[in-house]
Amino acid sequence: MIERTARELIRSRYAVALTGAGFSTESGIPDFRGPSGIWSKNPEAERMAYISYEHFLENPKSWWEERLTGPSLLGDLERAMPNPGHYALADLEKIGILKSVITQNIDGLHEKGGTENIVEYHGSILKLRCAVCSARFHRDEFDLAKLMRDNLLPPHCPECGSIMKTDVVLFGEPIPSDVVRKSLEKVQKCDLMLICGTSAVVYPFANLPRMARQRKLESFAMPETGPYSGKGSPDVIIIEINADPTPLTKEGLSDYLIQGKTGEILPKILEEVKKLKK
Ligand code: OAD
Ligand code: ZN
């Protein structure tokens, strides 16, 4: 299957990777729904996460104070390092095979690992985003501890003066429109989708593979010629790399699953691609 994936990657014109929390477990960051997942071990934390956005809207000052004083659910993300899976995707991009990564992860590890074209679907813990104009800034540009000491929370947007939140998308918060647009563009164009380390149960992200699959089905119902022609709409190969089967596997939405660890399988795929390309 590794060889098959390598061949399909070489043949593809626009391959994208979709990643989730399972991708970062080998960097020491827990996932959410695996056996040691944050939500699996602490359902109360999941319940609290569902009301966090409401809390932010009602009282951004108290929301920020809680963020800055409470324990981090994901541990010390700033110190986490990319794993061989991150480097393998970055190398596949460097050799021109992978065109983009769309990740649900907020840990910034794809960027640290060297991938350039990244859509952070659920935002980044390393950035702040204006709740009104969506301008993003690196977290270091704000002295959040000082703002708290001086009773000046929440931080305000340098562009428009509105209230800032973390860039991380909270439950119930709309996905920022630039992110929706960029990911839809890529899903429309892709002819190979590599879905790695995600349970694919959180929407709207989980719709992306469904849309890629649907695109081909819709093209059958379209005229042969003219502006609405479905001709030329590329078929898509959907491959999962995951520790366990997911709803995409069970529904037959993915073509096949390579079951195992992304940090072990992706470097093997990269090696195979390099060997075959020689
Ligand atoms: P999940 O925790 O739901 O799924 C992680 C998947 O990765 C599971 O199917 C694991 O079996 C698998 N897995 C774990 N380690 C792996 C490894 N080394 N190699 C391959 N697979 C592995 O995480 P996500 O699907 O990313 O949302 O969760 C989606 C969203 O739910 C998150 O972005 C977060 C959460 O609530 C927000 O924060 C808005
Ligand atoms: Zn703003």
PDB file of C-alpha atoms and ligand atoms in Angstrom:
ATOM      1  CA  MET A   1       0.000   0.000   0.000  1.00  0.00           C
ATOM      2  CA  ILE A   2       2.940   2.297   0.657  1.00  0.00           C
ATOM      3  CA  GLU A   3       4.193   1.674  -2.862  1.00  0.00           C
ATOM      4  CA  ARG A   4       0.695   2.182  -4.284  1.00  0.00           C
ATOM      5  CA  THR A   5       0.366   5.525  -2.458  1.00  0.00           C
ATOM      6  CA  ALA A   6       3.797   6.594  -3.689  1.00  0.00           C
ATOM      7  CA  ARG A   7       2.822   5.817  -7.293  1.00  0.00           C
ATOM      8  CA  GLU A   8      -0.488   7.645  -6.937  1.00  0.00           C
ATOM      9  CA  LEU A   9       1.274  10.662  -5.434  1.00  0.00           C
ATOM     10  CA  ILE A  10       3.746  10.786  -8.328  1.00  0.00           C
ATOM     11  CA  ARG A  11       0.881  10.589 -10.828  1.00  0.00           C
ATOM     12  CA  SER A  12      -1.192  13.289  -9.083  1.00  0.00           C
ATOM     13  CA  ARG A  13      -1.295  16.901 -10.232  1.00  0.00           C
ATOM     14  CA  TYR A  14      -2.663  18.522  -7.126  1.00  0.00           C
ATOM     15  CA  ALA A  15      -2.214  16.469  -3.957  1.00  0.00           C
ATOM     16  CA  VAL A  16      -3.307  17.895  -0.613  1.00  0.00           C
ATOM     17  CA  ALA A  17      -2.940  16.498   2.906  1.00  0.00           C
ATOM     18  CA  LEU A  18      -5.596  16.907   5.578  1.00  0.00           C
ATOM     19  CA  THR A  19      -4.297  16.404   9.110  1.00  0.00           C
ATOM     20  CA  GLY A  20      -5.646  16.089  12.638  1.00  0.00           C
ATOM     21  CA  ALA A  21      -4.546  15.665  16.230  1.00  0.00           C
ATOM     22  CA  GLY A  22      -3.273  12.101  15.663  1.00  0.00           C
ATOM     23  CA  PHE A  23      -0.488  13.625  13.573  1.00  0.00           C
ATOM     24  CA  SER A  24       0.996  15.325  16.631  1.00  0.00           C
ATOM     25  CA  THR A  25       0.714  12.514  19.202  1.00  0.00           C
ATOM     26  CA  GLU A  26       4.228  11.389  18.224  1.00  0.00           C
ATOM     27  CA  SER A  27       5.375  14.904  19.193  1.00  0.00           C
ATOM     28  CA  GLY A  28       4.001  14.332  22.691  1.00  0.00           C
ATOM     29  CA  ILE A  29       0.733  16.269  22.217  1.00  0.00           C
ATOM     30  CA  PRO A  30      -2.358  14.247  23.141  1.00  0.00           C
ATOM     31  CA  ASP A  31      -5.179  13.862  20.616  1.00  0.00           C
ATOM     32  CA  PHE A  32      -8.840  14.312  21.576  1.00  0.00           C
ATOM     33  CA  ARG A  33     -10.631  11.021  20.930  1.00  0.00           C
ATOM     34  CA  GLY A  34      -7.862   8.385  20.960  1.00  0.00           C
ATOM     35  CA  PRO A  35      -7.436   6.119  24.055  1.00  0.00           C
ATOM     36  CA  SER A  36      -5.379   8.793  25.884  1.00  0.00           C
ATOM     37  CA  GLY A  37      -7.269  11.643  24.243  1.00  0.00           C
ATOM     38  CA  ILE A  38      -8.123  14.860  26.057  1.00  0.00           C
ATOM     39  CA  TRP A  39     -11.875  14.407  25.620  1.00  0.00           C
ATOM     40  CA  SER A  40     -11.716  10.617  26.181  1.00  0.00           C
ATOM     41  CA  LYS A  41     -10.022  11.115  29.553  1.00  0.00           C
ATOM     42  CA  ASN A  42     -11.873  14.261  30.595  1.00  0.00           C
ATOM     43  CA  PRO A  43     -15.431  14.575  29.236  1.00  0.00           C
ATOM     44  CA  GLU A  44     -16.006  17.566  31.545  1.00  0.00           C
ATOM     45  CA  ALA A  45     -13.254  19.481  29.678  1.00  0.00           C
ATOM     46  CA  GLU A  46     -15.123  18.785  26.433  1.00  0.00           C
ATOM     47  CA  ARG A  47     -18.366  20.086  27.948  1.00  0.00           C
ATOM     48  CA  MET A  48     -16.551  23.278  29.067  1.00  0.00           C
ATOM     49  CA  ALA A  49     -15.045  23.685  25.578  1.00  0.00           C
ATOM     50  CA  TYR A  50     -18.571  23.846  24.161  1.00  0.00           C
ATOM     51  CA  ILE A  51     -19.419  26.898  26.255  1.00  0.00           C
ATOM     52  CA  SER A  52     -16.087  28.700  25.854  1.00  0.00           C
ATOM     53  CA  TYR A  53     -17.142  30.782  22.833  1.00  0.00           C
ATOM     54  CA  GLU A  54     -20.287  31.968  24.596  1.00  0.00           C
ATOM     55  CA  HIS A  55     -18.121  32.948  27.574  1.00  0.00           C
ATOM     56  CA  PHE A  56     -15.794  34.934  25.279  1.00  0.00           C
ATOM     57  CA  LEU A  57     -18.713  36.807  23.697  1.00  0.00           C
ATOM     58  CA  GLU A  58     -20.311  37.584  27.054  1.00  0.00           C
ATOM     59  CA  ASN A  59     -17.197  38.514  29.002  1.00  0.00           C
ATOM     60  CA  PRO A  60     -13.929  38.652  27.029  1.00  0.00           C
ATOM     61  CA  LYS A  61     -12.002  40.007  30.020  1.00  0.00           C
ATOM     62  CA  SER A  62     -12.852  37.060  32.271  1.00  0.00           C
ATOM     63  CA  TRP A  63     -12.348  34.648  29.321  1.00  0.00           C
ATOM     64  CA  TRP A  64      -8.808  35.968  28.804  1.00  0.00           C
ATOM     65  CA  GLU A  65      -8.018  35.850  32.533  1.00  0.00           C
ATOM     66  CA  GLU A  66      -9.093  32.224  32.640  1.00  0.00           C
ATOM     67  CA  ARG A  67      -6.948  31.418  29.590  1.00  0.00           C
ATOM     68  CA  LEU A  68      -3.862  33.050  31.069  1.00  0.00           C
ATOM     69  CA  THR A  69      -4.147  31.560  34.551  1.00  0.00           C
ATOM     70  CA  GLY A  70      -5.713  28.121  33.957  1.00  0.00           C
ATOM     71  CA  PRO A  71      -3.773  24.984  32.962  1.00  0.00           C
ATOM     72  CA  SER A  72      -3.301  24.335  29.230  1.00  0.00           C
ATOM     73  CA  LEU A  73      -5.210  21.261  28.040  1.00  0.00           C
ATOM     74  CA  LEU A  74      -2.630  20.556  25.377  1.00  0.00           C
ATOM     75  CA  GLY A  75       0.472  20.841  27.591  1.00  0.00           C
ATOM     76  CA  ASP A  76       3.441  22.998  26.668  1.00  0.00           C
ATOM     77  CA  LEU A  77       2.831  23.474  22.954  1.00  0.00           C
ATOM     78  CA  GLU A  78       5.557  26.075  22.474  1.00  0.00           C
ATOM     79  CA  ARG A  79       8.225  23.492  23.297  1.00  0.00           C
ATOM     80  CA  ALA A  80       6.801  20.658  21.162  1.00  0.00           C
ATOM     81  CA  MET A  81       8.891  19.637  18.157  1.00  0.00           C
ATOM     82  CA  PRO A  82       7.790  18.279  14.761  1.00  0.00           C
ATOM     83  CA  ASN A  83       8.014  14.493  14.297  1.00  0.00           C
ATOM     84  CA  PRO A  84       9.106  12.471  11.214  1.00  0.00           C
ATOM     85  CA  GLY A  85       5.547  12.748   9.801  1.00  0.00           C
ATOM     86  CA  HIS A  86       5.766  16.574   9.720  1.00  0.00           C
ATOM     87  CA  TYR A  87       9.176  16.440   8.030  1.00  0.00           C
ATOM     88  CA  ALA A  88       7.985  13.884   5.476  1.00  0.00           C
ATOM     89  CA  LEU A  89       5.070  16.124   4.396  1.00  0.00           C
ATOM     90  CA  ALA A  90       7.424  19.124   4.196  1.00  0.00           C
ATOM     91  CA  ASP A  91       9.794  17.112   1.972  1.00  0.00           C
ATOM     92  CA  LEU A  92       6.933  15.931  -0.258  1.00  0.00           C
ATOM     93  CA  GLU A  93       6.067  19.617  -0.748  1.00  0.00           C
ATOM     94  CA  LYS A  94       9.707  20.562  -1.460  1.00  0.00           C
ATOM     95  CA  ILE A  95       9.985  17.996  -4.242  1.00  0.00           C
ATOM     96  CA  GLY A  96       6.803  19.385  -5.805  1.00  0.00           C
ATOM     97  CA  ILE A  97       4.455  16.481  -5.054  1.00  0.00           C
ATOM     98  CA  LEU A  98       2.310  17.841  -2.222  1.00  0.00           C
ATOM     99  CA  LYS A  99       0.678  21.187  -2.929  1.00  0.00           C
ATOM    100  CA  SER A 100      -0.803  22.049   0.451  1.00  0.00           C
ATOM    101  CA  VAL A 101      -1.620  20.934   3.989  1.00  0.00           C
ATOM    102  CA  ILE A 102      -5.002  21.712   5.546  1.00  0.00           C
ATOM    103  CA  THR A 103      -4.699  21.027   9.254  1.00  0.00           C
ATOM    104  CA  GLN A 104      -7.062  21.028  12.205  1.00  0.00           C
ATOM    105  CA  ASN A 105      -4.060  21.268  14.504  1.00  0.00           C
ATOM    106  CA  ILE A 106      -3.406  24.492  16.343  1.00  0.00           C
ATOM    107  CA  ASP A 107       0.137  23.601  17.422  1.00  0.00           C
ATOM    108  CA  GLY A 108       2.068  25.226  14.550  1.00  0.00           C
ATOM    109  CA  LEU A 109       4.129  22.034  14.028  1.00  0.00           C
ATOM    110  CA  HIS A 110       3.619  21.771  10.246  1.00  0.00           C
ATOM    111  CA  GLU A 111       5.150  25.242   9.902  1.00  0.00           C
ATOM    112  CA  LYS A 112       7.996  24.381  12.303  1.00  0.00           C
ATOM    113  CA  GLY A 113       8.556  21.215  10.260  1.00  0.00           C
ATOM    114  CA  GLY A 114       9.086  23.265   7.096  1.00  0.00           C
ATOM    115  CA  THR A 115       5.755  23.041   5.222  1.00  0.00           C
ATOM    116  CA  GLU A 116       5.045  26.363   3.513  1.00  0.00           C
ATOM    117  CA  ASN A 117       1.554  26.147   2.088  1.00  0.00           C
ATOM    118  CA  ILE A 118      -0.641  25.544   5.147  1.00  0.00           C
ATOM    119  CA  VAL A 119      -4.255  26.310   5.947  1.00  0.00           C
ATOM    120  CA  GLU A 120      -4.830  26.231   9.713  1.00  0.00           C
ATOM    121  CA  TYR A 121      -8.500  25.302   9.663  1.00  0.00           C
ATOM    122  CA  HIS A 122      -8.989  25.659  13.438  1.00  0.00           C
ATOM    123  CA  GLY A 123      -6.453  28.502  13.770  1.00  0.00           C
ATOM    124  CA  SER A 124      -3.193  28.608  15.701  1.00  0.00           C
ATOM    125  CA  ILE A 125      -2.376  28.822  19.399  1.00  0.00           C
ATOM    126  CA  LEU A 126       0.635  30.952  18.444  1.00  0.00           C
ATOM    127  CA  LYS A 127      -1.516  33.775  17.026  1.00  0.00           C
ATOM    128  CA  LEU A 128      -4.228  36.202  18.093  1.00  0.00           C
ATOM    129  CA  ARG A 129      -7.081  37.126  15.734  1.00  0.00           C
ATOM    130  CA  CYS A 130      -9.332  40.177  15.800  1.00  0.00           C
ATOM    131  CA  ALA A 131     -12.931  39.139  16.459  1.00  0.00           C
ATOM    132  CA  VAL A 132     -14.155  41.807  13.997  1.00  0.00           C
ATOM    133  CA  CYS A 133     -11.657  42.398  11.142  1.00  0.00           C
ATOM    134  CA  SER A 134      -9.888  38.984  11.440  1.00  0.00           C
ATOM    135  CA  ALA A 135      -6.387  40.557  11.353  1.00  0.00           C
ATOM    136  CA  ARG A 136      -3.889  38.063  12.823  1.00  0.00           C
ATOM    137  CA  PHE A 137      -0.803  38.801  14.907  1.00  0.00           C
ATOM    138  CA  HIS A 138       1.853  36.638  16.516  1.00  0.00           C
ATOM    139  CA  ARG A 139       1.155  36.092  20.201  1.00  0.00           C
ATOM    140  CA  ASP A 140       4.573  37.589  21.077  1.00  0.00           C
ATOM    141  CA  GLU A 141       3.443  40.961  19.755  1.00  0.00           C
ATOM    142  CA  PHE A 142       1.243  41.306  22.844  1.00  0.00           C
ATOM    143  CA  ASP A 143       2.499  41.331  26.440  1.00  0.00           C
ATOM    144  CA  LEU A 144      -0.538  39.445  27.710  1.00  0.00           C
ATOM    145  CA  ALA A 145       0.864  38.992  31.250  1.00  0.00           C
ATOM    146  CA  LYS A 146       1.383  42.770  31.546  1.00  0.00           C
ATOM    147  CA  LEU A 147      -2.079  43.516  30.164  1.00  0.00           C
ATOM    148  CA  MET A 148      -3.487  41.250  32.881  1.00  0.00           C
ATOM    149  CA  ARG A 149      -1.376  42.852  35.650  1.00  0.00           C
ATOM    150  CA  ASP A 150      -2.475  46.319  34.499  1.00  0.00           C
ATOM    151  CA  ASN A 151      -6.123  45.215  34.311  1.00  0.00           C
ATOM    152  CA  LEU A 152      -6.169  45.988  30.567  1.00  0.00           C
ATOM    153  CA  LEU A 153      -7.543  42.701  29.209  1.00  0.00           C
ATOM    154  CA  PRO A 154      -8.871  41.898  26.639  1.00  0.00           C
ATOM    155  CA  PRO A 155      -6.174  42.870  24.120  1.00  0.00           C
ATOM    156  CA  HIS A 156      -7.311  45.224  21.339  1.00  0.00           C
ATOM    157  CA  CYS A 157      -6.700  44.998  17.605  1.00  0.00           C
ATOM    158  CA  PRO A 158      -3.861  47.239  16.345  1.00  0.00           C
ATOM    159  CA  GLU A 159      -5.758  47.562  13.021  1.00  0.00           C
ATOM    160  CA  CYS A 160      -9.310  48.422  14.080  1.00  0.00           C
ATOM    161  CA  GLY A 161      -9.336  48.639  17.877  1.00  0.00           C
ATOM    162  CA  SER A 162     -11.796  45.778  18.405  1.00  0.00           C
ATOM    163  CA  ILE A 163     -11.407  42.936  20.870  1.00  0.00           C
ATOM    164  CA  MET A 164      -8.916  40.163  20.099  1.00  0.00           C
ATOM    165  CA  LYS A 165      -9.250  36.452  20.857  1.00  0.00           C
ATOM    166  CA  THR A 166      -6.807  33.644  20.229  1.00  0.00           C
ATOM    167  CA  ASP A 167      -6.763  32.557  16.588  1.00  0.00           C
ATOM    168  CA  VAL A 168      -7.968  29.118  17.753  1.00  0.00           C
ATOM    169  CA  VAL A 169     -11.514  28.446  16.535  1.00  0.00           C
ATOM    170  CA  LEU A 170     -13.792  27.618  19.465  1.00  0.00           C
ATOM    171  CA  PHE A 171     -16.803  25.297  19.311  1.00  0.00           C
ATOM    172  CA  GLY A 172     -19.737  27.265  17.894  1.00  0.00           C
ATOM    173  CA  GLU A 173     -17.461  29.917  16.376  1.00  0.00           C
ATOM    174  CA  PRO A 174     -17.636  30.215  12.590  1.00  0.00           C
ATOM    175  CA  ILE A 175     -14.537  29.136  10.658  1.00  0.00           C
ATOM    176  CA  PRO A 176     -12.900  32.425   9.468  1.00  0.00           C
ATOM    177  CA  SER A 177     -14.024  33.196   5.913  1.00  0.00           C
ATOM    178  CA  ASP A 178     -10.477  33.379   4.456  1.00  0.00           C
ATOM    179  CA  VAL A 179      -9.845  29.865   5.762  1.00  0.00           C
ATOM    180  CA  VAL A 180     -13.118  28.553   4.313  1.00  0.00           C
ATOM    181  CA  ARG A 181     -12.305  30.098   0.931  1.00  0.00           C
ATOM    182  CA  LYS A 182      -8.728  28.776   0.756  1.00  0.00           C
ATOM    183  CA  SER A 183      -9.660  25.252   1.785  1.00  0.00           C
ATOM    184  CA  LEU A 184     -12.567  25.073  -0.668  1.00  0.00           C
ATOM    185  CA  GLU A 185     -10.270  26.191  -3.490  1.00  0.00           C
ATOM    186  CA  LYS A 186      -7.870  23.380  -2.680  1.00  0.00           C
ATOM    187  CA  VAL A 187     -10.606  20.785  -2.297  1.00  0.00           C
ATOM    188  CA  GLN A 188     -12.037  21.791  -5.683  1.00  0.00           C
ATOM    189  CA  LYS A 189      -8.647  21.427  -7.362  1.00  0.00           C
ATOM    190  CA  CYS A 190      -7.238  18.327  -5.690  1.00  0.00           C
ATOM    191  CA  ASP A 191      -6.993  14.959  -7.384  1.00  0.00           C
ATOM    192  CA  LEU A 192      -5.424  13.215  -4.385  1.00  0.00           C
ATOM    193  CA  MET A 193      -6.285  13.678  -0.734  1.00  0.00           C
ATOM    194  CA  LEU A 194      -4.113  12.196   2.002  1.00  0.00           C
ATOM    195  CA  ILE A 195      -6.056  12.233   5.262  1.00  0.00           C
ATOM    196  CA  CYS A 196      -3.774  11.699   8.244  1.00  0.00           C
ATOM    197  CA  GLY A 197      -4.408  11.306  11.975  1.00  0.00           C
ATOM    198  CA  THR A 198      -7.962  12.571  12.208  1.00  0.00           C
ATOM    199  CA  SER A 199     -11.108  10.844  13.434  1.00  0.00           C
ATOM    200  CA  ALA A 200     -12.961  12.950  10.809  1.00  0.00           C
ATOM    201  CA  VAL A 201     -15.973  13.508  13.032  1.00  0.00           C
ATOM    202  CA  VAL A 202     -15.746  17.276  13.601  1.00  0.00           C
ATOM    203  CA  TYR A 203     -17.610  19.466  11.119  1.00  0.00           C
ATOM    204  CA  PRO A 204     -17.275  21.442   8.930  1.00  0.00           C
ATOM    205  CA  PHE A 205     -13.737  20.043   8.449  1.00  0.00           C
ATOM    206  CA  ALA A 206     -15.089  16.512   7.978  1.00  0.00           C
ATOM    207  CA  ASN A 207     -17.061  17.834   5.013  1.00  0.00           C
ATOM    208  CA  LEU A 208     -13.894  18.478   2.980  1.00  0.00           C
ATOM    209  CA  PRO A 209     -13.343  14.837   1.899  1.00  0.00           C
ATOM    210  CA  ARG A 210     -17.083  14.484   1.327  1.00  0.00           C
ATOM    211  CA  MET A 211     -17.047  17.517  -0.959  1.00  0.00           C
ATOM    212  CA  ALA A 212     -14.077  16.188  -2.919  1.00  0.00           C
ATOM    213  CA  ARG A 213     -15.892  12.875  -3.394  1.00  0.00           C
ATOM    214  CA  GLN A 214     -19.184  14.578  -4.236  1.00  0.00           C
ATOM    215  CA  ARG A 215     -17.535  16.752  -6.880  1.00  0.00           C
ATOM    216  CA  LYS A 216     -16.987  13.746  -9.141  1.00  0.00           C
ATOM    217  CA  LEU A 217     -20.471  12.379  -8.548  1.00  0.00           C
ATOM    218  CA  GLU A 218     -21.979  15.754  -9.443  1.00  0.00           C
ATOM    219  CA  SER A 219     -19.940  15.902 -12.620  1.00  0.00           C
ATOM    220  CA  PHE A 220     -21.872  12.880 -13.933  1.00  0.00           C
ATOM    221  CA  ALA A 221     -25.116  14.838 -13.720  1.00  0.00           C
ATOM    222  CA  MET A 222     -23.652  17.808 -15.615  1.00  0.00           C
ATOM    223  CA  PRO A 223     -23.711  18.473 -19.362  1.00  0.00           C
ATOM    224  CA  GLU A 224     -20.843  17.239 -21.538  1.00  0.00           C
ATOM    225  CA  THR A 225     -20.079  20.737 -22.835  1.00  0.00           C
ATOM    226  CA  GLY A 226     -20.746  24.368 -21.975  1.00  0.00           C
ATOM    227  CA  PRO A 227     -20.024  26.448 -18.880  1.00  0.00           C
ATOM    228  CA  TYR A 228     -21.555  23.863 -16.519  1.00  0.00           C
ATOM    229  CA  SER A 229     -19.738  20.952 -18.073  1.00  0.00           C
ATOM    230  CA  GLY A 230     -18.617  18.339 -15.606  1.00  0.00           C
ATOM    231  CA  LYS A 231     -15.970  17.167 -18.045  1.00  0.00           C
ATOM    232  CA  GLY A 232     -12.416  17.609 -16.928  1.00  0.00           C
ATOM    233  CA  SER A 233     -13.370  17.595 -13.257  1.00  0.00           C
ATOM    234  CA  PRO A 234     -10.600  15.345 -11.950  1.00  0.00           C
ATOM    235  CA  ASP A 235     -11.477  12.203 -10.076  1.00  0.00           C
ATOM    236  CA  VAL A 236     -10.041  12.149  -6.617  1.00  0.00           C
ATOM    237  CA  ILE A 237      -8.146   9.414  -4.789  1.00  0.00           C
ATOM    238  CA  ILE A 238      -8.758   9.576  -1.050  1.00  0.00           C
ATOM    239  CA  ILE A 239      -6.214   7.791   1.142  1.00  0.00           C
ATOM    240  CA  GLU A 240      -6.309   7.641   4.924  1.00  0.00           C
ATOM    241  CA  ILE A 241      -3.346   7.085   7.220  1.00  0.00           C
ATOM    242  CA  ASN A 242      -4.703   6.536  10.695  1.00  0.00           C
ATOM    243  CA  ALA A 243      -4.241   4.391  13.782  1.00  0.00           C
ATOM    244  CA  ASP A 244      -7.877   3.258  13.544  1.00  0.00           C
ATOM    245  CA  PRO A 245     -10.630   3.120  10.914  1.00  0.00           C
ATOM    246  CA  THR A 246     -12.809   6.251  10.814  1.00  0.00           C
ATOM    247  CA  PRO A 247     -16.313   7.013   9.510  1.00  0.00           C
ATOM    248  CA  LEU A 248     -14.656   7.781   6.144  1.00  0.00           C
ATOM    249  CA  THR A 249     -13.233   4.242   6.095  1.00  0.00           C
ATOM    250  CA  LYS A 250     -16.466   2.639   7.232  1.00  0.00           C
ATOM    251  CA  GLU A 251     -18.632   4.501   4.725  1.00  0.00           C
ATOM    252  CA  GLY A 252     -16.239   3.660   1.905  1.00  0.00           C
ATOM    253  CA  LEU A 253     -15.622   7.339   1.318  1.00  0.00           C
ATOM    254  CA  SER A 254     -11.871   6.822   1.336  1.00  0.00           C
ATOM    255  CA  ASP A 255     -10.379   4.487  -1.242  1.00  0.00           C
ATOM    256  CA  TYR A 256      -8.225   2.769   1.352  1.00  0.00           C
ATOM    257  CA  LEU A 257      -6.724   3.079   4.823  1.00  0.00           C
ATOM    258  CA  ILE A 258      -3.095   2.523   5.712  1.00  0.00           C
ATOM    259  CA  GLN A 259      -3.465   1.625   9.350  1.00  0.00           C
ATOM    260  CA  GLY A 260      -0.633   2.742  11.634  1.00  0.00           C
ATOM    261  CA  LYS A 261       1.340   5.763  12.807  1.00  0.00           C
ATOM    262  CA  THR A 262       1.741   8.780  10.534  1.00  0.00           C
ATOM    263  CA  GLY A 263       5.278   9.361  11.876  1.00  0.00           C
ATOM    264  CA  GLU A 264       6.270   5.897  10.664  1.00  0.00           C
ATOM    265  CA  ILE A 265       4.247   5.525   7.452  1.00  0.00           C
ATOM    266  CA  LEU A 266       4.810   8.941   5.840  1.00  0.00           C
ATOM    267  CA  PRO A 267       8.635   8.723   5.879  1.00  0.00           C
ATOM    268  CA  LYS A 268       8.314   5.315   4.165  1.00  0.00           C
ATOM    269  CA  ILE A 269       6.031   6.805   1.504  1.00  0.00           C
ATOM    270  CA  LEU A 270       8.524   9.637   0.982  1.00  0.00           C
ATOM    271  CA  GLU A 271      11.379   7.160   0.542  1.00  0.00           C
ATOM    272  CA  GLU A 272       9.328   5.161  -1.963  1.00  0.00           C
ATOM    273  CA  VAL A 273       8.450   8.324  -3.916  1.00  0.00           C
ATOM    274  CA  LYS A 274      12.128   9.267  -4.109  1.00  0.00           C
ATOM    275  CA  LYS A 275      13.094   5.747  -5.217  1.00  0.00           C
ATOM    276  CA  LEU A 276      10.422   5.603  -7.934  1.00  0.00           C
ATOM    277  CA  LYS A 277      11.206   9.075  -9.239  1.00  0.00           C
ATOM    278  CA  LYS A 278      14.892   8.249  -9.816  1.00  0.00           C
TER     279      LYS A 278
HETATM  280  P1  OAD B   1      -9.189  13.141  17.233  1.00  0.00           P
HETATM  281  O1  OAD B   1      -8.562  12.969  18.580  1.00  0.00           O
HETATM  282  O2  OAD B   1     -10.664  13.153  17.163  1.00  0.00           O
HETATM  283  O3  OAD B   1      -8.680  11.993  16.249  1.00  0.00           O
HETATM  284  C1  OAD B   1      -7.344  11.606  16.194  1.00  0.00           C
HETATM  285  C2  OAD B   1      -7.241  10.347  15.339  1.00  0.00           C
HETATM  286  O4  OAD B   1      -5.875  10.067  15.115  1.00  0.00           O
HETATM  287  C3  OAD B   1      -7.848   9.109  16.003  1.00  0.00           C
HETATM  288  O5  OAD B   1      -8.594   8.393  15.010  1.00  0.00           O
HETATM  289  C4  OAD B   1      -6.626   8.308  16.448  1.00  0.00           C
HETATM  290  O6  OAD B   1      -6.847   6.916  16.399  1.00  0.00           O
HETATM  291  C5  OAD B   1      -5.609   8.702  15.415  1.00  0.00           C
HETATM  292  N1  OAD B   1      -4.201   8.680  15.841  1.00  0.00           N
HETATM  293  C6  OAD B   1      -3.652   8.938  17.055  1.00  0.00           C
HETATM  294  N2  OAD B   1      -2.303   8.889  17.000  1.00  0.00           N
HETATM  295  C7  OAD B   1      -1.986   8.587  15.722  1.00  0.00           C
HETATM  296  C8  OAD B   1      -0.739   8.399  15.023  1.00  0.00           C
HETATM  297  N3  OAD B   1       0.448   8.519  15.626  1.00  0.00           N
HETATM  298  N4  OAD B   1      -0.802   8.098  13.708  1.00  0.00           N
HETATM  299  C9  OAD B   1      -1.999   7.984  13.060  1.00  0.00           C
HETATM  300  N5  OAD B   1      -3.180   8.153  13.667  1.00  0.00           N
HETATM  301  C10 OAD B   1      -3.179   8.451  14.975  1.00  0.00           C
HETATM  302  O7  OAD B   1      -8.545  14.457  16.594  1.00  0.00           O
HETATM  303  P2  OAD B   1      -9.099  15.348  15.385  1.00  0.00           P
HETATM  304  O8  OAD B   1      -9.778  14.513  14.368  1.00  0.00           O
HETATM  305  O9  OAD B   1      -7.988  16.227  14.945  1.00  0.00           O
HETATM  306  O10 OAD B   1     -11.356  20.938  17.541  1.00  0.00           O
HETATM  307  O11 OAD B   1     -10.167  16.231  16.144  1.00  0.00           O
HETATM  308  C11 OAD B   1     -10.842  17.231  15.437  1.00  0.00           C
HETATM  309  C12 OAD B   1     -11.131  18.407  16.338  1.00  0.00           C
HETATM  310  O12 OAD B   1     -11.772  17.970  17.552  1.00  0.00           O
HETATM  311  C13 OAD B   1      -9.928  19.146  16.841  1.00  0.00           C
HETATM  312  O13 OAD B   1      -9.394  20.029  15.882  1.00  0.00           O
HETATM  313  C14 OAD B   1     -10.472  19.890  18.020  1.00  0.00           C
HETATM  314  C15 OAD B   1     -11.282  18.764  18.642  1.00  0.00           C
HETATM  315  O14 OAD B   1     -12.347  19.140  19.428  1.00  0.00           O
HETATM  316  C16 OAD B   1     -11.233  22.192  18.004  1.00  0.00           C
HETATM  317  O15 OAD B   1     -10.404  22.502  18.830  1.00  0.00           O
HETATM  318  C17 OAD B   1     -12.222  23.156  17.419  1.00  0.00           C
HETATM  319 ZN    ZN B   2      -9.466  44.324  13.923  1.00  0.00          ZN
END
